[in-house]
Short mmCIF file of C-alpha atoms and ligand atoms in Angstrom, two decimals:
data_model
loop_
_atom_site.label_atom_id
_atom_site.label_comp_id
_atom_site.label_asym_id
_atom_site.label_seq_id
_atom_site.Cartn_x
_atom_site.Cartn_y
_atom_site.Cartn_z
CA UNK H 1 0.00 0.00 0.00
CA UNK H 2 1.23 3.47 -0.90
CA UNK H 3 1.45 6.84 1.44
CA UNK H 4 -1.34 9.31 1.11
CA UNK H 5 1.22 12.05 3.17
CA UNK H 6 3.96 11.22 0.73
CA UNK H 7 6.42 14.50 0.49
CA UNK H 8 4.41 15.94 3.31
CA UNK H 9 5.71 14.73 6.55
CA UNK H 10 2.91 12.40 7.57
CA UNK H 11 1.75 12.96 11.30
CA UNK H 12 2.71 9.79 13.38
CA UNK H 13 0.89 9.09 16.48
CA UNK H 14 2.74 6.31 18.96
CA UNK H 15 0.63 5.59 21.73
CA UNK H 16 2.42 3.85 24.37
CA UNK H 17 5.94 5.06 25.73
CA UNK H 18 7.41 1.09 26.36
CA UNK H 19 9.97 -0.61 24.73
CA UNK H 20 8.11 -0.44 21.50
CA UNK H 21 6.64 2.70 21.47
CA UNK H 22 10.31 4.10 21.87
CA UNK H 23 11.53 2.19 19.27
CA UNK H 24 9.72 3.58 16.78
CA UNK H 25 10.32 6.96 17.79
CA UNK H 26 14.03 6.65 17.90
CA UNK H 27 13.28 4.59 14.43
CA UNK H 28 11.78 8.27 12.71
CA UNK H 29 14.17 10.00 14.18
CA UNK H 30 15.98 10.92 11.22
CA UNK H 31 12.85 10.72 8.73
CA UNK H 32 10.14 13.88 7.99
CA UNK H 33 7.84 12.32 10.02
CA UNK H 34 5.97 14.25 12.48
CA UNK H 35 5.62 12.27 15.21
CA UNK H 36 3.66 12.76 18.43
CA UNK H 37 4.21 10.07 21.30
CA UNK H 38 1.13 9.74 24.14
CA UNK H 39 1.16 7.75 27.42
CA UNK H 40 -0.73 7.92 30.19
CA UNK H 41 2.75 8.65 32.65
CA UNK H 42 4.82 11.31 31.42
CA UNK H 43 7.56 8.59 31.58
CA UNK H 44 8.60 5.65 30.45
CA UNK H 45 8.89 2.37 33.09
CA UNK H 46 11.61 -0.31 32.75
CA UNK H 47 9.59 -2.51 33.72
CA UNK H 48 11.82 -5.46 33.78
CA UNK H 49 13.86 -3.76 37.49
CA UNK H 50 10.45 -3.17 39.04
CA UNK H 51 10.64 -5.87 41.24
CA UNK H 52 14.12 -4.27 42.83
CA UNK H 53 11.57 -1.02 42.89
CA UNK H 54 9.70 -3.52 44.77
CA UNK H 55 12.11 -4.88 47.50
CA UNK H 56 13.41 -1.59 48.05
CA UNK H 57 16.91 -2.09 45.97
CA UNK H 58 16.38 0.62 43.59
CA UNK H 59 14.80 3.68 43.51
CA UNK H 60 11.58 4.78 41.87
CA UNK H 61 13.59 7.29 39.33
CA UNK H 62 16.38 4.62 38.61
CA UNK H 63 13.89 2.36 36.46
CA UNK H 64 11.59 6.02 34.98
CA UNK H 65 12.75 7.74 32.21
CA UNK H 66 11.03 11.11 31.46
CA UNK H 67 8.89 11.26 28.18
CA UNK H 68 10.24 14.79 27.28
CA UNK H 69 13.55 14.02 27.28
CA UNK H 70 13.03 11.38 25.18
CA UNK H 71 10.84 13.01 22.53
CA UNK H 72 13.66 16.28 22.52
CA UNK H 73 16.23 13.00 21.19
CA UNK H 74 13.86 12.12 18.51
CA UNK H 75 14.13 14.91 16.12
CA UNK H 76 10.65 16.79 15.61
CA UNK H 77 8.87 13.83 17.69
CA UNK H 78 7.07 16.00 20.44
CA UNK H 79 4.76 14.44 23.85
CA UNK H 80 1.34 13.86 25.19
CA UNK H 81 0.56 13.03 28.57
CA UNK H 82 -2.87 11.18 27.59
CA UNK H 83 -4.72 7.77 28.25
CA UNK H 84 -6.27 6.64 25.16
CA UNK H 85 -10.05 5.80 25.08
CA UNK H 86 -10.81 5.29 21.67
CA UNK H 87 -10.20 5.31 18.41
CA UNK H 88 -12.31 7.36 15.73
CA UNK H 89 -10.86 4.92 12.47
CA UNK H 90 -13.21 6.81 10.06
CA UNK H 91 -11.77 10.38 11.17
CA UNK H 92 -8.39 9.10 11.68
CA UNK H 93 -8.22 10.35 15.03
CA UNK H 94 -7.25 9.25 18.49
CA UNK H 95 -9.12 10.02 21.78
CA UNK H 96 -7.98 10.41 24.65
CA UNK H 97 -9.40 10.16 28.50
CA UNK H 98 -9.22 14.16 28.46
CA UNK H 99 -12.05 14.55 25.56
CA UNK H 100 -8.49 15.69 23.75
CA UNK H 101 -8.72 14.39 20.14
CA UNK H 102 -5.51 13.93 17.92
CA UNK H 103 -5.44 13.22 14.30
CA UNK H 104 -2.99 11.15 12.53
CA UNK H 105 -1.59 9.73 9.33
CA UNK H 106 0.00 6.51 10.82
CA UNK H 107 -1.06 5.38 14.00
CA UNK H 108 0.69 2.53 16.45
CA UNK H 109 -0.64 0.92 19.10
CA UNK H 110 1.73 -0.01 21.70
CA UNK H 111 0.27 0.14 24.92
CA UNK H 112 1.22 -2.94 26.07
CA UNK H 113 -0.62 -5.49 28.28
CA UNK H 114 -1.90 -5.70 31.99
CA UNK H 115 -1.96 -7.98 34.87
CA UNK H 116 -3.39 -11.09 34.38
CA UNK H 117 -5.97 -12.23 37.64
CA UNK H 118 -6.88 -15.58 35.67
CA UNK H 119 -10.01 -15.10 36.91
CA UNK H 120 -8.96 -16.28 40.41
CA UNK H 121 -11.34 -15.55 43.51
CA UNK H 122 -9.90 -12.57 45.56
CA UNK H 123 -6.68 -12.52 43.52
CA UNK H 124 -7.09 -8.89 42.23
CA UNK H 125 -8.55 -7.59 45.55
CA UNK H 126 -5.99 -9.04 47.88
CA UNK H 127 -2.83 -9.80 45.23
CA UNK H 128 -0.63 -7.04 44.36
CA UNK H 129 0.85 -6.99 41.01
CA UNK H 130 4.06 -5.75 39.97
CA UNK H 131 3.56 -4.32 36.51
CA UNK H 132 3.31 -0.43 37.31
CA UNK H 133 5.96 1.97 39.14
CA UNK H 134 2.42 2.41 41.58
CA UNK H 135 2.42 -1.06 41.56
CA UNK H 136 5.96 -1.56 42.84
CA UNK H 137 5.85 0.67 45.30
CA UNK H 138 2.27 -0.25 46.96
CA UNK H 139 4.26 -3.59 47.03
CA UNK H 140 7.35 -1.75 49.03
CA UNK H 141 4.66 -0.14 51.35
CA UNK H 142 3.01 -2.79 52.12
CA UNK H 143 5.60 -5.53 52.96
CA UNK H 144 7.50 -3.01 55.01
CA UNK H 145 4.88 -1.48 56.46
CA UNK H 146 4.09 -5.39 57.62
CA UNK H 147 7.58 -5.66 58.92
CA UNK H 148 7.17 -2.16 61.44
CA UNK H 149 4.02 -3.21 62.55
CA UNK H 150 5.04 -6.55 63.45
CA UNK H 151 7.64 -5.33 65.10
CA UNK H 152 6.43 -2.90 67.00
CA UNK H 153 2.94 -5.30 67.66
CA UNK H 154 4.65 -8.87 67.21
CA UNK H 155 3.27 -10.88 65.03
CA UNK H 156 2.12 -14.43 64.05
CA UNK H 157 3.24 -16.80 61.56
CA UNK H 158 1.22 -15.29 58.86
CA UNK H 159 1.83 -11.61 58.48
CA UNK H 160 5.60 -12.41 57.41
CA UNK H 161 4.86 -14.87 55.16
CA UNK H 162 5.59 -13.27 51.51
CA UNK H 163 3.50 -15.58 48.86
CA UNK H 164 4.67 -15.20 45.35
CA UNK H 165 2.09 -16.49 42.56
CA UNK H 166 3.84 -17.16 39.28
CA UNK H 167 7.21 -19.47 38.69
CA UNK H 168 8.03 -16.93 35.20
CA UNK H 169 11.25 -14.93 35.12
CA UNK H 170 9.34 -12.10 37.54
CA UNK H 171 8.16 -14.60 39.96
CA UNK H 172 11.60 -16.26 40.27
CA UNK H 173 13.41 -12.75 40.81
CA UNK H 174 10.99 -11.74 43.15
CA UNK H 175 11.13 -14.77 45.45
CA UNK H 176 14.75 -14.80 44.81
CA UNK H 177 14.93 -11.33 46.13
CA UNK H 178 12.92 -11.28 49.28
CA UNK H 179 14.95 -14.85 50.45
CA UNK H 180 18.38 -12.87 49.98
CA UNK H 181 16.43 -9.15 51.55
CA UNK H 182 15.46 -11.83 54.44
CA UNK H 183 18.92 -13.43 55.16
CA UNK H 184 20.95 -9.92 54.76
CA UNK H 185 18.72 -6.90 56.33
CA UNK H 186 16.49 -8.50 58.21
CA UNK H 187 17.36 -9.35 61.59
CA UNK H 188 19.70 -6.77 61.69
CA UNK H 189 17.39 -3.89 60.64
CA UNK H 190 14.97 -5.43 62.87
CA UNK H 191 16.40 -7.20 65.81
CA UNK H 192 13.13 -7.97 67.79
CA UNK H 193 11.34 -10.07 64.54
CA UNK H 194 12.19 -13.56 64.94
CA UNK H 195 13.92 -13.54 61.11
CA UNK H 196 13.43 -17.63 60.69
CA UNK H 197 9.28 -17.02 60.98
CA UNK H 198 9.50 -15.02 57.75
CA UNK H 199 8.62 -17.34 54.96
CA UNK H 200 8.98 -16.71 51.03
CA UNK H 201 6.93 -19.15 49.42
CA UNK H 202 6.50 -19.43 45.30
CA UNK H 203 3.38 -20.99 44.31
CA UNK H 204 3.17 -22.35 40.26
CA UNK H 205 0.59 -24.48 38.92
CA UNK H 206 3.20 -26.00 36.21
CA UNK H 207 4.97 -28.59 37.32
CA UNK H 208 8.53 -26.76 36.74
CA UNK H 209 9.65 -22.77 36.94
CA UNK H 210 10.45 -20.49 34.09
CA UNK H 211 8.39 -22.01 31.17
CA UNK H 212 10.02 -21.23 28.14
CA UNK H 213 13.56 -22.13 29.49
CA UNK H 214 15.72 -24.85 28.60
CA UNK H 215 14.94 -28.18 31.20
CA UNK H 216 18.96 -27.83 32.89
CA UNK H 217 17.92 -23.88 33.88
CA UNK H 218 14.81 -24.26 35.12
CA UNK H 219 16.46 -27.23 37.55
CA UNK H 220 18.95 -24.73 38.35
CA UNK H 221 16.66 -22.04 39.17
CA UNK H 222 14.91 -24.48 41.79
CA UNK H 223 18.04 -25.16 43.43
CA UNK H 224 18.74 -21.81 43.63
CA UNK H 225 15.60 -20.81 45.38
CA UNK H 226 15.89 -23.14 47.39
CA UNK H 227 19.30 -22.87 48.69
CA UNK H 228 17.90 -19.53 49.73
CA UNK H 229 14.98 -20.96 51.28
CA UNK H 230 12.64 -20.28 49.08
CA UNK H 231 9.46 -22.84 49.78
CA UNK H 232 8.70 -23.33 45.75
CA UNK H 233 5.22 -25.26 45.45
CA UNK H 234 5.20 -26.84 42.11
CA UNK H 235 2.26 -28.36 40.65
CA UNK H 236 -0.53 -25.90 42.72
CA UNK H 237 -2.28 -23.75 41.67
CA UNK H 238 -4.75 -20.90 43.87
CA UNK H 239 -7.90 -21.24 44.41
CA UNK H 240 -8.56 -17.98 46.07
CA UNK H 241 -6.71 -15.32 47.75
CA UNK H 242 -7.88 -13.79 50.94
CA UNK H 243 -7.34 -10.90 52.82
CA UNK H 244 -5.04 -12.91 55.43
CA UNK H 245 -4.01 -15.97 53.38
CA UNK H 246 -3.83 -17.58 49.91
CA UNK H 247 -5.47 -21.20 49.47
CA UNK H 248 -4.36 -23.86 47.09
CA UNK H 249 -6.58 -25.84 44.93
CA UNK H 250 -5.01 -28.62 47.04
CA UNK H 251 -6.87 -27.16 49.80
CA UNK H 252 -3.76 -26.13 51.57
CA UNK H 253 -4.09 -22.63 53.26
CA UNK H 254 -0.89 -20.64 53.12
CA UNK H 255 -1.13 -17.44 56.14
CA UNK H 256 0.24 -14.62 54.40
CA UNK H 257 0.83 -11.16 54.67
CA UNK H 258 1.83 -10.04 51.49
CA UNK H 259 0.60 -11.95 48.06
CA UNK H 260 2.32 -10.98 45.11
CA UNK H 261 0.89 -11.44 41.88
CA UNK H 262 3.24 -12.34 39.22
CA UNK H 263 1.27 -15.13 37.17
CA UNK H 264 1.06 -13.61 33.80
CA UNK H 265 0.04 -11.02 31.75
CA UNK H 266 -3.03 -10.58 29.78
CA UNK H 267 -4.37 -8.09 26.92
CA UNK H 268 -5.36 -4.10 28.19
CA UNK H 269 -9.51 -4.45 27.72
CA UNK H 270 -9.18 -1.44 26.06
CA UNK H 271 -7.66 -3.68 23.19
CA UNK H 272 -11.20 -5.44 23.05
CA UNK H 273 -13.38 -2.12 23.19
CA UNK H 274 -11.25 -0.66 20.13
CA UNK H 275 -12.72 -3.26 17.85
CA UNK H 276 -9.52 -4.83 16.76
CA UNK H 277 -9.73 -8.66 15.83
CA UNK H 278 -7.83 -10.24 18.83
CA UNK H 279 -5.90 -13.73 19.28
CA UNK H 280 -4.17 -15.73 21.66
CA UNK H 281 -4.05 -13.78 25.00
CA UNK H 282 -6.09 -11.33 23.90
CA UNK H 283 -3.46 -9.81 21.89
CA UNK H 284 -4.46 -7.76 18.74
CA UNK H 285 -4.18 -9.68 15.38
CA UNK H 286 -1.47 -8.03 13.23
CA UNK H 287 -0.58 -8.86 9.07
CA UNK H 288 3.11 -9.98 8.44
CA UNK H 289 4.02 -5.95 8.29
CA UNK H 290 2.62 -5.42 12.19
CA UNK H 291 -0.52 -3.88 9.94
CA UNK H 292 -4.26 -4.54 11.20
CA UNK H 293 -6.13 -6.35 7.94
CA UNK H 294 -8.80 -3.37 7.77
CA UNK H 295 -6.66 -0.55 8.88
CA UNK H 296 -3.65 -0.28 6.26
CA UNK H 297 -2.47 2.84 8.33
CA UNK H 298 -2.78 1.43 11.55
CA UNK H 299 0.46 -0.77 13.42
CA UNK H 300 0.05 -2.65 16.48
CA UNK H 301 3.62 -3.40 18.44
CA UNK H 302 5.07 -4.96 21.10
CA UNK H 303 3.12 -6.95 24.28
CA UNK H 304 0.10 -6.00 22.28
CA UNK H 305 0.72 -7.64 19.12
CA UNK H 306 -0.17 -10.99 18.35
CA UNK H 307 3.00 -11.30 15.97
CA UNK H 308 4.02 -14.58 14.87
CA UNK H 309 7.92 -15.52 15.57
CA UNK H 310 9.67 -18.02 12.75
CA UNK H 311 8.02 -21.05 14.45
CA UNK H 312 4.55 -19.89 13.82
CA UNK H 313 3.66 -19.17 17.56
CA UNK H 314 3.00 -15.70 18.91
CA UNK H 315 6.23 -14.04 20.30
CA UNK H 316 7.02 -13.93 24.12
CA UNK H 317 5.78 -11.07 25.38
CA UNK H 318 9.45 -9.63 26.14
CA UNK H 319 11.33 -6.25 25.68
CA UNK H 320 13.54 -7.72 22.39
CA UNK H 321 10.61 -8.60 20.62
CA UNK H 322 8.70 -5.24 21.52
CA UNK H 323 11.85 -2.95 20.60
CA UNK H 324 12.27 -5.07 17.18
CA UNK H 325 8.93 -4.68 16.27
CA UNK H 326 9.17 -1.16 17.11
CA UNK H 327 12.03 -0.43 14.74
CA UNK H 328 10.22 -2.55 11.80
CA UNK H 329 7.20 -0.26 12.23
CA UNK H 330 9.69 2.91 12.07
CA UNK H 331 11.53 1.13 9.00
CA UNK H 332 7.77 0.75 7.07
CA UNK H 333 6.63 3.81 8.12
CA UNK H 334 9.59 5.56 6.29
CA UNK H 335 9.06 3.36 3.31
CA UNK H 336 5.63 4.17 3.09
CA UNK H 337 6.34 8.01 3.39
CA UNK H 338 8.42 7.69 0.32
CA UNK H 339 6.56 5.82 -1.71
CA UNK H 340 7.60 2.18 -1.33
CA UNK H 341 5.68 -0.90 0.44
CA UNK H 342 5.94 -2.67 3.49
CA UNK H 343 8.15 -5.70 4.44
CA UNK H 344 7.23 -8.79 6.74
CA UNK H 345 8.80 -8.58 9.74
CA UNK H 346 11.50 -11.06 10.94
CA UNK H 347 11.95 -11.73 15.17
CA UNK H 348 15.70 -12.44 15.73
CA UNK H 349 15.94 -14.37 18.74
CA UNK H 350 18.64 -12.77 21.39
CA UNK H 351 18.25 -15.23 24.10
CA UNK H 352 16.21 -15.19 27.42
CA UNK H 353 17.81 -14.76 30.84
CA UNK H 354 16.60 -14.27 34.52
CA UNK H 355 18.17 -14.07 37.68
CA UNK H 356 17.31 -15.09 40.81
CA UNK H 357 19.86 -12.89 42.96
CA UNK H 358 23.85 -12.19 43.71
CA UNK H 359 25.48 -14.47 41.46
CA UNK H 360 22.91 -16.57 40.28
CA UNK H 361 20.97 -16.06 37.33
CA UNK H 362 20.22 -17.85 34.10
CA UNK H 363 20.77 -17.12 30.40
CA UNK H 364 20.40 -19.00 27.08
CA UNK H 365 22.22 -17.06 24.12
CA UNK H 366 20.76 -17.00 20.59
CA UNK H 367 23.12 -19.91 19.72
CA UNK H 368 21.34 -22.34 22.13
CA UNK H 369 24.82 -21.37 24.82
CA UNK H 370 23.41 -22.02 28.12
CA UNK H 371 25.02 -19.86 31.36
CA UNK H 372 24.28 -20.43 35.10
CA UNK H 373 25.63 -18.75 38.24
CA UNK H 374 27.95 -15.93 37.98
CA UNK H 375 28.58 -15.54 34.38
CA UNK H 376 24.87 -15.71 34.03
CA UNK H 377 24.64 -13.14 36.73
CA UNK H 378 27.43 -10.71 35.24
CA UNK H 379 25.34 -10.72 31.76
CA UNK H 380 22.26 -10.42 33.40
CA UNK H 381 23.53 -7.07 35.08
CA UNK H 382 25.28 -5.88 31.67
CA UNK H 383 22.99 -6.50 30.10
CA UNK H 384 19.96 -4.41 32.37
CA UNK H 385 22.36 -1.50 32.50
CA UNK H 386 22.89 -1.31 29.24
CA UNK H 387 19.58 -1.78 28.30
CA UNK H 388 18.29 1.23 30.96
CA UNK H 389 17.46 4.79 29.51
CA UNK H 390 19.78 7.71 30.53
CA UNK H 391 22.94 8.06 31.95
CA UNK H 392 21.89 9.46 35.53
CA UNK H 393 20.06 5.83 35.77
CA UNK H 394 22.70 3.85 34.57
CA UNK H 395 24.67 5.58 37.26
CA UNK H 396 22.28 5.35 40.49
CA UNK H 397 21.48 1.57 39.43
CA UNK H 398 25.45 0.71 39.65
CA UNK H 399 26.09 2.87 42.55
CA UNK H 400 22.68 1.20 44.11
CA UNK H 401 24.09 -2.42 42.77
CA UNK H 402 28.07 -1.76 43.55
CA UNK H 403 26.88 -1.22 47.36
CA UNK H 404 24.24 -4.10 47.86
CA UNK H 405 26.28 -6.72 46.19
CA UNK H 406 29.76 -6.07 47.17
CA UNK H 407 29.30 -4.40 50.45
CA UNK H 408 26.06 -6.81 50.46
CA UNK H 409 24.00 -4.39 51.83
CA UNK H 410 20.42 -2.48 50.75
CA UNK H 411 21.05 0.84 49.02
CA UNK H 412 17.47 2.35 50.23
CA UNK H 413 14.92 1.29 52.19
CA UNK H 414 12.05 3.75 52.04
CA UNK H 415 8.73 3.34 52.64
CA UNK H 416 7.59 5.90 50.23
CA UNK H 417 3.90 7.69 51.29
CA UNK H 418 3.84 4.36 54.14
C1 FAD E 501 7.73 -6.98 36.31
C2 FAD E 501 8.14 -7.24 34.89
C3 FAD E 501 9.42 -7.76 34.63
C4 FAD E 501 9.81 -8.00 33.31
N1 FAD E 501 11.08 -8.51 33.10
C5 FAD E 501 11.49 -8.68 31.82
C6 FAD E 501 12.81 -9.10 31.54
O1 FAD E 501 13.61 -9.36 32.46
N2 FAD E 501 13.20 -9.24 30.24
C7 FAD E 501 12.35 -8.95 29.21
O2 FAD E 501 12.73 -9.06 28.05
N3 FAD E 501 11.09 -8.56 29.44
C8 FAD E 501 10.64 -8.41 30.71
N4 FAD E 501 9.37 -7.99 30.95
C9 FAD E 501 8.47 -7.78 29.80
C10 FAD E 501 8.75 -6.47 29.13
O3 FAD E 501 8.89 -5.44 30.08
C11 FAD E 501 7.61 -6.19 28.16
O4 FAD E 501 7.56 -7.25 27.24
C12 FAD E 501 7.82 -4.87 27.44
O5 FAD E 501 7.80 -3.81 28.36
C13 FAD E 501 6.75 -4.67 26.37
O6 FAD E 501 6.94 -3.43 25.79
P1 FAD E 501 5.70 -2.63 25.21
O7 FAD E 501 6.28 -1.39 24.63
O8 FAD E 501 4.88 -3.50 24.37
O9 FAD E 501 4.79 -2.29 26.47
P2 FAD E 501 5.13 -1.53 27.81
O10 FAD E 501 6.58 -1.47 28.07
O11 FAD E 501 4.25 -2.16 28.84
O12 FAD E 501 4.65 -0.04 27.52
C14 FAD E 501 3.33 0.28 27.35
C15 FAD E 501 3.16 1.76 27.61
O13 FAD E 501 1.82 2.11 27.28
C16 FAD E 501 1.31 2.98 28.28
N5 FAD E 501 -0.14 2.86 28.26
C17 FAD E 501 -0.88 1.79 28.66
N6 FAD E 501 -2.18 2.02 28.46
C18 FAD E 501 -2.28 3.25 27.91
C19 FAD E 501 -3.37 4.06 27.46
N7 FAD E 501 -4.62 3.62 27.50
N8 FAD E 501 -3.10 5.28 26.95
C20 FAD E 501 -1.82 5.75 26.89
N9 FAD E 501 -0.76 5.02 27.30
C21 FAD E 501 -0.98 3.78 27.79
C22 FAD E 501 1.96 2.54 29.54
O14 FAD E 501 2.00 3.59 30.50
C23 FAD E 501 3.35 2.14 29.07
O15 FAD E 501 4.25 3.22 29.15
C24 FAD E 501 8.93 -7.74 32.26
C25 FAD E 501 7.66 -7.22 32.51
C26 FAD E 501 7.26 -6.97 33.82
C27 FAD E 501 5.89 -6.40 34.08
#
């Protein structure tokens, strides 16, 4: 299909400031393209260092990038602050939560995905998920909030019992985390909790962690956790979460005080209420070219898109896959501008990796190399600070890293707005 803006600059709206959202704003960069990037936060999240947001290793800025400062990069790309409600297809025209209406010539969708509950009893009242910076932080409140009270109050069994739902990558870091925030701060930072009575237990209903991982990493992983003392319960899955406690579909009730929520992630329902035909997931259907069928001028990237990797199955919902579909959409975008058609895109797998604290993490490589323990651990860290937006970030999250792992200590524990 051919560009009705050609030699005109068409007016690019990106809606969604995430991995993919950014990509194809860094993509245009040095194209005519006017583009005009909306999120709901005026920054963007790395998502994938919330959970050190969470356990009070990093600080809220270190993993927040403002929008503005990213737009002012991207050559005449300017910013939004907006949540998008709808989308006017007829009038080419976005709307946003503020009655604010925006027109556009190319529009991508790239707002990503939420929590998924999986429609278990109680799990979105009580659970807390980790996908926001809000969400990281009510989950920093709330467990240290637990630990003051209980140590001012005393406490029982339950209300220092951490339950983690979900053996994925985020699951194993947080459990991973909390054991090693357990054995190092905790009965030193609070000398009157009884440190052994504070359980971390990781609940999956497979009957191994880290799905997606080679067999040898995900047994590593398990050892890991639970040379830390993680309690992993393979094989169960929740029935219902409660106020108090979480209980198995064993039956087995499991007193907790925190419950975090880390089980998956499932489509935004506002992909549903924009009309777009949706697949597995409820991820919106996307051509070869990241194009929807009926909407030639429309792309849909990242967690959002139901894109098909070499193997025919959707792609893992995972920053490489979300910043390469990002640049493809920048890539056709240009083409179309100047006259030329789109290409299919290709996924180049980069490997997968997780880590499940000081010097033990997992990574597969793109040529099948498998890493565990240290080297794993070293890549893992690279690669995250590498990966992280601006320089003052990169900086904090060493200085923050340098002093918990070698000094072995927490760079901040605040209980921000406790
Ligand atoms: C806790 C956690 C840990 C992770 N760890 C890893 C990891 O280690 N490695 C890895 O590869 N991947 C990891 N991921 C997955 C990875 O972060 C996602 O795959 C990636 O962020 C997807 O990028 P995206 O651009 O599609 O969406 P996102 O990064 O989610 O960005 C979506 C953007 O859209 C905005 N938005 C949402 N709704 C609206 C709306 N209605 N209007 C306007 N704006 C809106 C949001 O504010 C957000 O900025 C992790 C994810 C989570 C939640």
């Amino acid at each position: 299909m051919h560009d009705r803006a050609v030699g005109r600059g068409p007016r690019v709206v990106v809606v969604g400031a995430g991995f993919a959202g950014l990509a194809v704003v860094t993509g245009l960069r040095r194209t005519r393209a006017r583009v005009l990037l909306i999120d709901r936060h005026p920054y963007h999240t790395f998502q994938p260092l919330l959970y050190q947001v969470a356990t009070a290793g990093l600080n809220p800025g270190d993993v927040a990038f403002p929008a503005r400062t990213l737009v002012r990069r991207g050559g005449r790309a300017d910013f939004r602050q907006g949540r998008l409600t709808a989308v006017d297809w007829a009038a080419r025209q976005v709307e946003l939560a503020d009655h604010g209406r925006v027109a556009y010539d190319y529009l991508v969708l790239a707002f990503g995905a939420t929590t998924n509950y999986l429609g278990v009893a109680g799990a979105e009242q009580h659970g807390l998920p980790i996908y926001t910076l809000d969400d990281a932080l009510a989950v920093r409140r709330r467990m240290f909030g637990s630990l003051e009270r209980a140590s001012a109050f005393g406490s029982d069994h339950g209300e220092l019992t951490v339950v983690v739902v979900g053996g994925g990558a985020t699951g194993i870091e947080m459990a991973g985390t909390l054991a090693e925030l357990r054995a190092a701060t905790l009965a030193r930072d609070y000398p009157r909790l009884d440190a052994a009575r504070a359980r971390v237990v990781l609940v999956e209903r497979r009957d191994h962690l880290l799905a997606g991982f080679p067999e040898r990493l995900r047994r590593y992983a398990l050892s890991a956790l639970a040379r830390r003392g993680v309690e992993v319960r393979l094989g169960e899955s929740v029935a219902r979460v409660g106020a108090t406690e979480v209980v198995l579909g064993s039956g087995a009730v499991i007193p907790a005080g925190l419950v975090v929520w880390a089980a998956g992630v499932g489509a935004d329902p506002l992909a549903g209420r924009l009309g777009c035909p949706q697949g597995p997931g409820g991820r919106i259907c996307v051509g070869p070219d990241l194009r929807l069928a009926d909407e030639p001028a429309v792309f849909v990237a990242g967690d959002l898109a139901a894109a098909l990797g070499p193997d025919g199955a959707p792609l893992p919902q995972l920053a490489q896959p979300a910043i390469q579909m990002g640049r493809h959409i920048a890539a056709q975008i240009a083409r179309l501008s100047q006259g030329g058609t789109t290409e299919p895109f290709r996924y180049r797998d980069r490997g997968i990796m997780a880590t499940i604290g000081r010097r033990a993490a997992v990574a597969e490589l793109s040529g099948g190399l498998q890493l565990t323990g240290t080297v794993a651990w070293v890549a893992w860290l690279g690669l995250h600070l590498v990966t992280l937006l601006g320089t003052r970030n990169r900086l904090s999250v060493l200085l923050n890293w340098a002093w918990r792992y070698l000094a072995w200590r927490r760079g901040s524990r605040v209980i921000v707005g406790g």
